[in-house]
């Protein structure tokens, strides 16, 4: 993997998507104004012009809803990374009493030196058996990395280093802040849709008020804006995952570490699908989009993570087989089957 080239490509793609996101918000404001202007003409056939500040008020209310949604969503992280991690069921690592957690803390400090960062708080999700991890925090002061018990039990030291390097990249690049701000904007776009829907609702006898006509216009434009926002947010998130994968290879100078983690995660998923039809995920929904591997069932346009096979192919430069999710510090990684 040419990790510097991969990082530049992911950053450039992220910038283009963020510009598109800003254009989507601007388009929504224009669409709401256009829909309300058309509605005004239909309501007043003998048109004598728009009221004073008509477009200014429409624009202000639309932006107020978008920014209000942003504020509501970002308040989830008000307590910082540790508060969110504890909400997800994580606790601080106990290096003094558990060997695996001593190894975790050692790797965190090694990577902090390699990345020129302050070491984040190492945390463990003791009730989660699958291989996964996430990073959270507004800045280095409240940053955390949390790994599942399954990752501690089943990954070799090199693989755990690769997994943590991926999470360090998210902290270093400010992906937590970016994701939460985009999620807030999408929440605001959804609030525009909900405003229109509430205006369309009838009373207890099913009768709609005169607000139903502008309500339909706002609901239609809000729905389109919400869909566009969700798709763009997911596209940005997928690019940040590619960037974090490339960063992990750079930090560790090895593709086998993170590559082995993703291949084991793919094997774990395939095994769970054969046994149960799907993989159970007990983690808090607020951290699903932050996980190394997401189990959310979304359609392609709204997936926050790229397919595992594509991530593995980019790391190795070719398709690679899945691995059994068992820890073996001495076994080489063998490409004996293809996706």
mmCIF file of C-alpha atoms in Angstrom:
data_model
loop_
_atom_site.group_PDB
_atom_site.id
_atom_site.type_symbol
_atom_site.label_atom_id
_atom_site.label_comp_id
_atom_site.label_asym_id
_atom_site.label_seq_id
_atom_site.Cartn_x
_atom_site.Cartn_y
_atom_site.Cartn_z
ATOM 1 C CA UNK A 1 0.000 0.000 0.000
ATOM 2 C CA UNK A 2 1.252 3.495 -0.888
ATOM 3 C CA UNK A 3 -0.055 4.983 2.332
ATOM 4 C CA UNK A 4 0.869 8.631 1.697
ATOM 5 C CA UNK A 5 -0.830 8.548 -1.710
ATOM 6 C CA UNK A 6 -3.877 6.826 -0.199
ATOM 7 C CA UNK A 7 -4.087 9.473 2.544
ATOM 8 C CA UNK A 8 -3.939 12.376 0.086
ATOM 9 C CA UNK A 9 -6.605 10.759 -2.069
ATOM 10 C CA UNK A 10 -8.926 10.258 0.933
ATOM 11 C CA UNK A 11 -8.402 13.855 2.154
ATOM 12 C CA UNK A 12 -9.110 15.312 -1.294
ATOM 13 C CA UNK A 13 -12.246 13.213 -1.636
ATOM 14 C CA UNK A 14 -13.375 14.286 1.858
ATOM 15 C CA UNK A 15 -12.947 17.968 0.941
ATOM 16 C CA UNK A 16 -15.036 17.545 -2.200
ATOM 17 C CA UNK A 17 -17.776 15.806 -0.220
ATOM 18 C CA UNK A 18 -17.807 18.525 2.450
ATOM 19 C CA UNK A 19 -18.224 21.165 -0.251
ATOM 20 C CA UNK A 20 -21.118 19.149 -1.655
ATOM 21 C CA UNK A 21 -22.620 18.975 1.842
ATOM 22 C CA UNK A 22 -22.458 22.769 2.168
ATOM 23 C CA UNK A 23 -24.067 23.084 -1.266
ATOM 24 C CA UNK A 24 -26.818 20.672 -0.170
ATOM 25 C CA UNK A 25 -27.648 22.882 2.840
ATOM 26 C CA UNK A 26 -27.646 25.968 0.592
ATOM 27 C CA UNK A 27 -29.871 24.158 -1.938
ATOM 28 C CA UNK A 28 -32.296 23.240 0.852
ATOM 29 C CA UNK A 29 -32.577 26.879 1.949
ATOM 30 C CA UNK A 30 -33.253 27.949 -1.656
ATOM 31 C CA UNK A 31 -35.732 25.104 -2.170
ATOM 32 C CA UNK A 32 -37.696 25.989 0.981
ATOM 33 C CA UNK A 33 -37.834 29.627 -0.112
ATOM 34 C CA UNK A 34 -38.926 28.625 -3.618
ATOM 35 C CA UNK A 35 -41.594 26.223 -2.348
ATOM 36 C CA UNK A 36 -43.017 28.777 0.084
ATOM 37 C CA UNK A 37 -42.976 31.506 -2.571
ATOM 38 C CA UNK A 38 -44.932 29.259 -4.954
ATOM 39 C CA UNK A 39 -47.349 28.343 -2.172
ATOM 40 C CA UNK A 40 -47.885 32.017 -1.361
ATOM 41 C CA UNK A 41 -48.855 32.721 -4.965
ATOM 42 C CA UNK A 42 -51.280 29.799 -5.004
ATOM 43 C CA UNK A 43 -52.888 30.883 -1.724
ATOM 44 C CA UNK A 44 -53.241 34.502 -2.873
ATOM 45 C CA UNK A 45 -54.473 34.419 -6.525
ATOM 46 C CA UNK A 46 -54.693 38.199 -6.683
ATOM 47 C CA UNK A 47 -51.000 38.431 -5.991
ATOM 48 C CA UNK A 48 -49.826 41.793 -4.724
ATOM 49 C CA UNK A 49 -46.280 40.868 -3.771
ATOM 50 C CA UNK A 50 -44.567 39.139 -0.899
ATOM 51 C CA UNK A 51 -44.751 40.452 2.683
ATOM 52 C CA UNK A 52 -41.806 42.339 4.078
ATOM 53 C CA UNK A 53 -38.878 40.133 5.094
ATOM 54 C CA UNK A 54 -40.630 37.086 3.564
ATOM 55 C CA UNK A 55 -37.454 35.429 2.265
ATOM 56 C CA UNK A 56 -35.317 36.613 5.191
ATOM 57 C CA UNK A 57 -37.670 35.008 7.715
ATOM 58 C CA UNK A 58 -37.867 31.769 5.685
ATOM 59 C CA UNK A 59 -34.077 31.598 5.445
ATOM 60 C CA UNK A 60 -33.615 32.390 9.150
ATOM 61 C CA UNK A 61 -36.113 29.752 10.308
ATOM 62 C CA UNK A 62 -34.604 27.107 8.023
ATOM 63 C CA UNK A 63 -31.074 27.785 9.271
ATOM 64 C CA UNK A 64 -32.365 27.906 12.851
ATOM 65 C CA UNK A 65 -33.687 24.349 12.498
ATOM 66 C CA UNK A 66 -30.485 23.100 10.869
ATOM 67 C CA UNK A 67 -28.279 24.675 13.573
ATOM 68 C CA UNK A 68 -30.696 23.559 16.302
ATOM 69 C CA UNK A 69 -30.349 19.973 15.108
ATOM 70 C CA UNK A 70 -26.574 20.355 15.109
ATOM 71 C CA UNK A 71 -26.677 21.604 18.711
ATOM 72 C CA UNK A 72 -28.908 18.737 19.869
ATOM 73 C CA UNK A 73 -26.724 16.075 18.272
ATOM 74 C CA UNK A 74 -23.387 17.470 19.431
ATOM 75 C CA UNK A 75 -24.694 17.763 23.000
ATOM 76 C CA UNK A 76 -24.474 13.941 23.090
ATOM 77 C CA UNK A 77 -20.701 14.350 23.394
ATOM 78 C CA UNK A 78 -20.916 17.191 25.883
ATOM 79 C CA UNK A 79 -19.319 15.058 28.586
ATOM 80 C CA UNK A 80 -16.349 14.185 26.391
ATOM 81 C CA UNK A 81 -14.988 10.908 25.127
ATOM 82 C CA UNK A 82 -14.965 9.155 28.501
ATOM 83 C CA UNK A 83 -18.631 9.930 29.150
ATOM 84 C CA UNK A 84 -19.614 8.524 25.756
ATOM 85 C CA UNK A 85 -17.450 5.428 26.278
ATOM 86 C CA UNK A 86 -18.971 4.757 29.701
ATOM 87 C CA UNK A 87 -22.416 5.187 28.162
ATOM 88 C CA UNK A 88 -21.421 2.425 25.720
ATOM 89 C CA UNK A 89 -20.403 0.156 28.621
ATOM 90 C CA UNK A 90 -16.636 0.741 28.651
ATOM 91 C CA UNK A 91 -14.422 1.006 31.724
ATOM 92 C CA UNK A 92 -10.833 2.108 32.223
ATOM 93 C CA UNK A 93 -8.169 -0.519 31.518
ATOM 94 C CA UNK A 94 -6.699 -2.290 34.575
ATOM 95 C CA UNK A 95 -3.004 -2.770 33.634
ATOM 96 C CA UNK A 96 -1.959 -3.662 37.167
ATOM 97 C CA UNK A 97 -4.161 -6.752 37.399
ATOM 98 C CA UNK A 98 -4.678 -8.034 33.854
ATOM 99 C CA UNK A 99 -1.908 -8.975 31.431
ATOM 100 C CA UNK A 100 -3.936 -8.315 28.284
ATOM 101 C CA UNK A 101 -4.808 -4.810 29.486
ATOM 102 C CA UNK A 102 -1.168 -4.155 30.407
ATOM 103 C CA UNK A 103 -0.338 -5.012 26.779
ATOM 104 C CA UNK A 104 -3.089 -2.650 25.608
ATOM 105 C CA UNK A 105 -1.708 0.248 27.671
ATOM 106 C CA UNK A 106 1.842 -0.434 26.480
ATOM 107 C CA UNK A 107 0.772 -0.285 22.823
ATOM 108 C CA UNK A 108 -1.214 2.914 23.417
ATOM 109 C CA UNK A 109 1.890 4.612 24.823
ATOM 110 C CA UNK A 110 4.084 3.294 21.981
ATOM 111 C CA UNK A 111 1.703 4.614 19.335
ATOM 112 C CA UNK A 112 1.365 7.960 21.100
ATOM 113 C CA UNK A 113 5.121 8.403 20.767
ATOM 114 C CA UNK A 114 5.046 7.329 17.093
ATOM 115 C CA UNK A 115 2.168 9.716 16.332
ATOM 116 C CA UNK A 116 3.540 12.585 18.485
ATOM 117 C CA UNK A 117 0.316 12.688 20.481
ATOM 118 C CA UNK A 118 -0.665 12.696 24.115
ATOM 119 C CA UNK A 119 -1.686 9.103 25.054
ATOM 120 C CA UNK A 120 -5.485 8.785 25.105
ATOM 121 C CA UNK A 121 -7.231 6.991 27.954
ATOM 122 C CA UNK A 122 -7.225 3.227 27.269
ATOM 123 C CA UNK A 123 -10.640 1.649 27.925
ATOM 124 C CA UNK A 124 -12.155 -1.805 27.590
ATOM 125 C CA UNK A 125 -15.615 -2.995 26.585
ATOM 126 C CA UNK A 126 -15.687 -6.122 28.806
ATOM 127 C CA UNK A 127 -19.063 -7.470 27.683
ATOM 128 C CA UNK A 128 -18.424 -7.376 23.929
ATOM 129 C CA UNK A 129 -16.991 -10.616 22.477
ATOM 130 C CA UNK A 130 -16.587 -9.538 18.858
ATOM 131 C CA UNK A 131 -13.460 -7.831 17.478
ATOM 132 C CA UNK A 132 -14.039 -4.096 17.443
ATOM 133 C CA UNK A 133 -12.903 -0.725 18.810
ATOM 134 C CA UNK A 134 -13.668 2.976 18.656
ATOM 135 C CA UNK A 135 -12.100 6.316 19.520
ATOM 136 C CA UNK A 136 -13.910 9.373 20.871
ATOM 137 C CA UNK A 137 -13.213 12.815 22.273
ATOM 138 C CA UNK A 138 -13.333 16.441 21.224
ATOM 139 C CA UNK A 139 -9.581 16.929 21.657
ATOM 140 C CA UNK A 140 -6.488 15.284 23.137
ATOM 141 C CA UNK A 141 -7.517 16.242 26.693
ATOM 142 C CA UNK A 142 -10.582 13.973 26.734
ATOM 143 C CA UNK A 143 -9.616 11.468 24.014
ATOM 144 C CA UNK A 144 -10.146 7.755 24.618
ATOM 145 C CA UNK A 145 -9.616 4.534 22.704
ATOM 146 C CA UNK A 146 -11.877 1.639 23.682
ATOM 147 C CA UNK A 147 -11.373 -1.955 22.542
ATOM 148 C CA UNK A 148 -13.659 -4.915 23.003
ATOM 149 C CA UNK A 149 -12.781 -7.929 25.149
ATOM 150 C CA UNK A 150 -12.966 -9.992 21.960
ATOM 151 C CA UNK A 151 -10.142 -7.909 20.435
ATOM 152 C CA UNK A 152 -7.974 -8.414 23.540
ATOM 153 C CA UNK A 153 -8.602 -12.174 23.512
ATOM 154 C CA UNK A 154 -8.256 -12.908 19.788
ATOM 155 C CA UNK A 155 -5.700 -10.497 18.344
ATOM 156 C CA UNK A 156 -1.944 -10.901 18.367
ATOM 157 C CA UNK A 157 0.195 -8.012 19.547
ATOM 158 C CA UNK A 158 0.851 -6.845 15.963
ATOM 159 C CA UNK A 159 -2.849 -6.969 15.149
ATOM 160 C CA UNK A 160 -3.826 -5.082 18.281
ATOM 161 C CA UNK A 161 -1.217 -2.480 17.362
ATOM 162 C CA UNK A 162 -2.754 -2.165 13.886
ATOM 163 C CA UNK A 163 -6.260 -1.787 15.338
ATOM 164 C CA UNK A 164 -5.159 0.911 17.787
ATOM 165 C CA UNK A 165 -3.187 2.723 15.060
ATOM 166 C CA UNK A 166 -6.426 2.959 13.066
ATOM 167 C CA UNK A 167 -8.176 4.568 16.053
ATOM 168 C CA UNK A 168 -5.233 6.918 16.640
ATOM 169 C CA UNK A 169 -5.688 8.180 13.088
ATOM 170 C CA UNK A 170 -9.308 9.098 13.812
ATOM 171 C CA UNK A 171 -8.144 11.122 16.823
ATOM 172 C CA UNK A 172 -5.248 12.720 14.967
ATOM 173 C CA UNK A 173 -7.386 13.735 11.984
ATOM 174 C CA UNK A 174 -10.271 15.045 14.145
ATOM 175 C CA UNK A 175 -12.751 12.564 12.681
ATOM 176 C CA UNK A 176 -14.832 12.388 15.875
ATOM 177 C CA UNK A 177 -15.567 16.122 15.723
ATOM 178 C CA UNK A 178 -16.219 15.976 11.984
ATOM 179 C CA UNK A 179 -18.620 13.028 12.275
ATOM 180 C CA UNK A 180 -20.591 14.609 15.102
ATOM 181 C CA UNK A 181 -20.920 17.928 13.277
ATOM 182 C CA UNK A 182 -22.121 16.259 10.104
ATOM 183 C CA UNK A 183 -24.534 14.111 12.135
ATOM 184 C CA UNK A 184 -25.847 17.320 13.707
ATOM 185 C CA UNK A 185 -26.403 18.884 10.301
ATOM 186 C CA UNK A 186 -28.275 15.804 9.092
ATOM 187 C CA UNK A 187 -30.390 15.959 12.257
ATOM 188 C CA UNK A 188 -31.184 19.584 11.413
ATOM 189 C CA UNK A 189 -32.219 18.625 7.879
ATOM 190 C CA UNK A 190 -34.487 15.972 9.351
ATOM 191 C CA UNK A 191 -36.043 18.599 11.613
ATOM 192 C CA UNK A 192 -37.039 20.604 8.516
ATOM 193 C CA UNK A 193 -38.857 17.518 7.236
ATOM 194 C CA UNK A 194 -40.523 16.986 10.625
ATOM 195 C CA UNK A 195 -41.637 20.628 10.687
ATOM 196 C CA UNK A 196 -43.384 20.190 7.334
ATOM 197 C CA UNK A 197 -44.968 16.917 8.429
ATOM 198 C CA UNK A 198 -46.342 18.450 11.619
ATOM 199 C CA UNK A 199 -47.891 21.278 9.560
ATOM 200 C CA UNK A 200 -49.650 18.667 7.383
ATOM 201 C CA UNK A 201 -51.169 16.723 10.250
ATOM 202 C CA UNK A 202 -54.911 17.010 10.706
ATOM 203 C CA UNK A 203 -56.861 17.516 13.898
ATOM 204 C CA UNK A 204 -58.723 14.760 15.739
ATOM 205 C CA UNK A 205 -61.384 14.764 12.986
ATOM 206 C CA UNK A 206 -58.770 14.467 10.221
ATOM 207 C CA UNK A 207 -59.235 18.067 9.039
ATOM 208 C CA UNK A 208 -56.096 19.892 7.927
ATOM 209 C CA UNK A 209 -55.523 23.597 8.467
ATOM 210 C CA UNK A 210 -54.433 26.164 5.858
ATOM 211 C CA UNK A 211 -50.831 25.383 6.904
ATOM 212 C CA UNK A 212 -51.030 22.000 5.171
ATOM 213 C CA UNK A 213 -50.153 23.407 1.720
ATOM 214 C CA UNK A 214 -46.880 25.100 2.771
ATOM 215 C CA UNK A 215 -46.337 22.097 5.045
ATOM 216 C CA UNK A 216 -46.295 19.739 2.058
ATOM 217 C CA UNK A 217 -43.779 21.991 0.314
ATOM 218 C CA UNK A 218 -41.484 22.097 3.357
ATOM 219 C CA UNK A 219 -41.842 18.357 3.956
ATOM 220 C CA UNK A 220 -40.927 17.513 0.349
ATOM 221 C CA UNK A 221 -37.857 19.761 0.248
ATOM 222 C CA UNK A 222 -36.816 18.700 3.757
ATOM 223 C CA UNK A 223 -37.035 15.021 2.829
ATOM 224 C CA UNK A 224 -34.843 15.481 -0.235
ATOM 225 C CA UNK A 225 -32.333 17.521 1.770
ATOM 226 C CA UNK A 226 -32.278 14.914 4.540
ATOM 227 C CA UNK A 227 -31.621 12.080 2.078
ATOM 228 C CA UNK A 228 -28.836 14.046 0.386
ATOM 229 C CA UNK A 229 -27.299 14.921 3.772
ATOM 230 C CA UNK A 230 -27.347 11.313 4.966
ATOM 231 C CA UNK A 231 -25.766 10.065 1.745
ATOM 232 C CA UNK A 232 -23.018 12.718 1.850
ATOM 233 C CA UNK A 233 -22.322 12.137 5.557
ATOM 234 C CA UNK A 234 -21.955 8.397 4.915
ATOM 235 C CA UNK A 235 -19.661 9.072 1.953
ATOM 236 C CA UNK A 236 -17.429 11.305 4.124
ATOM 237 C CA UNK A 237 -17.339 8.631 6.838
ATOM 238 C CA UNK A 238 -16.251 5.963 4.328
ATOM 239 C CA UNK A 239 -13.407 8.171 3.107
ATOM 240 C CA UNK A 240 -12.245 8.741 6.722
ATOM 241 C CA UNK A 241 -12.143 4.964 7.223
ATOM 242 C CA UNK A 242 -9.909 4.593 4.163
ATOM 243 C CA UNK A 243 -7.729 7.417 5.502
ATOM 244 C CA UNK A 244 -7.474 5.784 8.953
ATOM 245 C CA UNK A 245 -6.519 2.447 7.359
ATOM 246 C CA UNK A 246 -3.708 4.126 5.417
ATOM 247 C CA UNK A 247 -2.577 5.992 8.537
ATOM 248 C CA UNK A 248 -2.478 2.743 10.512
ATOM 249 C CA UNK A 249 -0.144 1.202 7.921
ATOM 250 C CA UNK A 250 2.023 4.332 8.136
ATOM 251 C CA UNK A 251 2.165 4.312 11.954
ATOM 252 C CA UNK A 252 2.992 0.607 12.221
ATOM 253 C CA UNK A 253 4.905 0.234 8.939
ATOM 254 C CA UNK A 254 3.090 -3.039 8.500
ATOM 255 C CA UNK A 255 0.036 -4.083 6.528
ATOM 256 C CA UNK A 256 -0.243 -7.399 8.377
ATOM 257 C CA UNK A 257 -1.384 -5.802 11.648
ATOM 258 C CA UNK A 258 -4.567 -3.988 10.602
ATOM 259 C CA UNK A 259 -4.953 -6.328 7.627
ATOM 260 C CA UNK A 260 -5.084 -9.298 9.997
ATOM 261 C CA UNK A 261 -7.675 -7.545 12.173
ATOM 262 C CA UNK A 262 -9.978 -6.854 9.239
ATOM 263 C CA UNK A 263 -9.574 -10.394 7.894
ATOM 264 C CA UNK A 264 -10.406 -11.860 11.306
ATOM 265 C CA UNK A 265 -13.395 -9.521 11.597
ATOM 266 C CA UNK A 266 -14.566 -10.709 8.161
ATOM 267 C CA UNK A 267 -14.164 -14.336 9.280
ATOM 268 C CA UNK A 268 -16.043 -13.595 12.485
ATOM 269 C CA UNK A 269 -18.919 -12.057 10.551
ATOM 270 C CA UNK A 270 -19.099 -14.945 8.105
ATOM 271 C CA UNK A 271 -19.116 -17.467 10.957
ATOM 272 C CA UNK A 272 -21.857 -15.558 12.806
ATOM 273 C CA UNK A 273 -23.911 -15.313 9.610
ATOM 274 C CA UNK A 274 -23.680 -19.079 9.098
ATOM 275 C CA UNK A 275 -24.744 -19.799 12.679
ATOM 276 C CA UNK A 276 -27.292 -17.110 13.420
ATOM 277 C CA UNK A 277 -28.009 -15.339 10.133
ATOM 278 C CA UNK A 278 -26.450 -12.099 11.415
ATOM 279 C CA UNK A 279 -24.047 -10.810 14.033
ATOM 280 C CA UNK A 280 -25.460 -9.568 17.339
ATOM 281 C CA UNK A 281 -24.285 -6.096 18.303
ATOM 282 C CA UNK A 282 -24.805 -4.996 21.887
ATOM 283 C CA UNK A 283 -22.957 -1.690 21.683
ATOM 284 C CA UNK A 284 -24.710 1.615 22.237
ATOM 285 C CA UNK A 285 -26.155 3.084 18.997
ATOM 286 C CA UNK A 286 -24.308 6.385 19.641
ATOM 287 C CA UNK A 287 -20.960 4.706 18.860
ATOM 288 C CA UNK A 288 -21.991 2.487 15.926
ATOM 289 C CA UNK A 289 -20.651 4.893 13.310
ATOM 290 C CA UNK A 290 -17.339 5.196 15.237
ATOM 291 C CA UNK A 291 -16.560 1.474 15.336
ATOM 292 C CA UNK A 292 -13.728 -0.137 13.421
ATOM 293 C CA UNK A 293 -16.289 -2.458 11.846
ATOM 294 C CA UNK A 294 -19.921 -1.397 11.710
ATOM 295 C CA UNK A 295 -22.737 -3.939 11.828
ATOM 296 C CA UNK A 296 -25.460 -1.466 10.984
ATOM 297 C CA UNK A 297 -27.699 -2.727 8.182
ATOM 298 C CA UNK A 298 -27.918 0.198 5.796
ATOM 299 C CA UNK A 299 -28.286 0.369 2.049
ATOM 300 C CA UNK A 300 -25.126 1.057 0.059
ATOM 301 C CA UNK A 301 -25.579 4.820 -0.200
ATOM 302 C CA UNK A 302 -26.013 5.216 3.566
ATOM 303 C CA UNK A 303 -23.337 2.828 4.855
ATOM 304 C CA UNK A 304 -20.882 4.592 7.183
ATOM 305 C CA UNK A 305 -18.122 2.022 6.532
ATOM 306 C CA UNK A 306 -16.722 0.663 3.270
ATOM 307 C CA UNK A 307 -17.089 -3.089 2.648
ATOM 308 C CA UNK A 308 -14.476 -5.116 4.537
ATOM 309 C CA UNK A 309 -13.312 -6.817 1.328
ATOM 310 C CA UNK A 310 -12.568 -3.427 -0.267
ATOM 311 C CA UNK A 311 -10.638 -2.202 2.789
ATOM 312 C CA UNK A 312 -8.559 -5.397 2.822
ATOM 313 C CA UNK A 313 -7.926 -5.177 -0.919
ATOM 314 C CA UNK A 314 -6.641 -1.609 -0.581
ATOM 315 C CA UNK A 315 -4.274 -2.569 2.251
ATOM 316 C CA UNK A 316 -2.763 -5.592 0.504
ATOM 317 C CA UNK A 317 -3.205 -4.438 -3.087
ATOM 318 C CA UNK A 318 -5.154 -7.608 -3.877
ATOM 319 C CA UNK A 319 -8.055 -9.687 -2.467
ATOM 320 C CA UNK A 320 -7.146 -11.726 0.604
ATOM 321 C CA UNK A 321 -8.888 -14.553 2.442
ATOM 322 C CA UNK A 322 -10.792 -14.269 5.661
ATOM 323 C CA UNK A 323 -9.109 -15.587 8.802
ATOM 324 C CA UNK A 324 -10.428 -17.569 11.712
ATOM 325 C CA UNK A 325 -10.998 -15.253 14.673
ATOM 326 C CA UNK A 326 -8.547 -17.069 16.933
ATOM 327 C CA UNK A 327 -5.431 -15.604 18.478
ATOM 328 C CA UNK A 328 -2.173 -17.160 17.270
ATOM 329 C CA UNK A 329 0.950 -15.049 17.763
ATOM 330 C CA UNK A 330 3.090 -17.383 15.671
ATOM 331 C CA UNK A 331 0.908 -18.279 12.687
ATOM 332 C CA UNK A 332 1.746 -16.457 9.424
ATOM 333 C CA UNK A 333 -1.005 -14.773 7.442
ATOM 334 C CA UNK A 334 -1.777 -17.137 4.579
ATOM 335 C CA UNK A 335 -3.632 -16.093 1.414
ATOM 336 C CA UNK A 336 -5.104 -19.504 0.677
ATOM 337 C CA UNK A 337 -8.566 -18.420 -0.433
ATOM 338 C CA UNK A 338 -10.102 -15.374 -2.009
ATOM 339 C CA UNK A 339 -13.117 -13.264 -1.229
#
